[in-house]
PDB file of C-alpha atoms in Angstrom:
ATOM      1  CA  MET T  28     -13.257-143.216  39.306  1.00 78.00           C
ATOM      2  CA  LEU T  29     -14.051-144.290  42.838  1.00 77.00           C
ATOM      3  CA  THR T  30     -15.427-147.715  43.485  1.00 90.00           C
ATOM      4  CA  ALA T  31     -18.735-147.923  45.345  1.00 88.00           C
ATOM      5  CA  PRO T  32     -17.208-148.806  48.753  1.00 91.00           C
ATOM      6  CA  GLU T  33     -14.685-145.943  48.477  1.00 94.00           C
ATOM      7  CA  PHE T  34     -17.424-143.532  47.510  1.00 94.00           C
ATOM      8  CA  LEU T  35     -19.627-144.656  50.397  1.00 93.00           C
ATOM      9  CA  ARG T  36     -16.730-144.308  52.808  1.00 94.00           C
ATOM     10  CA  LYS T  37     -16.088-140.758  51.599  1.00 95.00           C
ATOM     11  CA  VAL T  38     -19.761-139.865  51.965  1.00 94.00           C
ATOM     12  CA  ILE T  39     -19.941-141.353  55.461  1.00 94.00           C
ATOM     13  CA  ASP T  40     -16.717-139.598  56.484  1.00 94.00           C
ATOM     14  CA  TRP T  41     -18.102-136.311  55.184  1.00 94.00           C
ATOM     15  CA  PHE T  42     -21.358-136.735  57.112  1.00 93.00           C
ATOM     16  CA  LEU T  43     -19.528-137.674  60.296  1.00 91.00           C
ATOM     17  CA  TYR T  44     -17.239-134.675  59.862  1.00 92.00           C
ATOM     18  CA  GLN T  45     -20.169-132.294  59.320  1.00 92.00           C
ATOM     19  CA  PHE T  46     -21.954-133.751  62.340  1.00 91.00           C
ATOM     20  CA  ALA T  47     -18.852-133.431  64.527  1.00 90.00           C
ATOM     21  CA  VAL T  48     -18.332-129.818  63.456  1.00 90.00           C
ATOM     22  CA  ASP T  49     -21.991-128.986  64.134  1.00 92.00           C
ATOM     23  CA  VAL T  50     -21.859-130.557  67.582  1.00 91.00           C
ATOM     24  CA  GLU T  51     -18.614-128.757  68.442  1.00 92.00           C
ATOM     25  CA  LEU T  52     -19.912-125.402  67.226  1.00 92.00           C
ATOM     26  CA  THR T  53     -23.139-125.857  69.152  1.00 92.00           C
ATOM     27  CA  ALA T  54     -21.233-126.756  72.305  1.00 92.00           C
ATOM     28  CA  ILE T  55     -18.868-123.800  71.891  1.00 91.00           C
ATOM     29  CA  THR T  56     -21.605-121.249  71.172  1.00 91.00           C
ATOM     30  CA  THR T  57     -23.704-122.539  74.072  1.00 92.00           C
ATOM     31  CA  PHE T  58     -20.676-122.303  76.351  1.00 91.00           C
ATOM     32  CA  ILE T  59     -19.912-118.748  75.195  1.00 88.00           C
ATOM     33  CA  LYS T  60     -23.549-117.671  75.473  1.00 89.00           C
ATOM     34  CA  ASP T  61     -23.850-119.098  78.990  1.00 88.00           C
ATOM     35  CA  ASN T  62     -20.662-117.453  80.180  1.00 85.00           C
ATOM     36  CA  PHE T  63     -21.371-114.189  78.394  1.00 83.00           C
ATOM     37  CA  SER T  64     -24.866-113.865  79.791  1.00 78.00           C
ATOM     38  CA  LYS T  65     -23.596-114.676  83.294  1.00 78.00           C
ATOM     39  CA  SER T  66     -20.832-112.066  83.099  1.00 76.00           C
ATOM     40  CA  ALA T  67     -23.192-109.550  81.465  1.00 70.00           C
ATOM     41  CA  VAL T  68     -25.665-110.012  84.324  1.00 73.00           C
ATOM     42  CA  VAL T  69     -22.873-109.515  86.861  1.00 74.00           C
ATOM     43  CA  VAL T  70     -21.644-106.360  85.087  1.00 71.00           C
ATOM     44  CA  LEU T  71     -25.135-104.916  84.725  1.00 69.00           C
ATOM     45  CA  SER T  72     -26.116-105.609  88.329  1.00 73.00           C
ATOM     46  CA  SER T  73     -22.872-104.130  89.658  1.00 73.00           C
ATOM     47  CA  HIS T  74     -23.406-100.970  87.584  1.00 70.00           C
ATOM     48  CA  GLY T  75     -26.987-100.697  88.793  1.00 60.00           C
ATOM     49  CA  SER T  76     -26.105-100.465  92.476  1.00 55.00           C
TER      50      SER T  76
END
């Protein structure tokens, strides 16, 4: 069995890990979306002319 402090530490670590992953994923998807939409706009406008 875990003692209370060990259990709390595991819970806190888990929350911090989840938070870090969420932040990273958000940053990555935002970065990809920004770059993709910029390149898509460039491609579409160059095809249009």
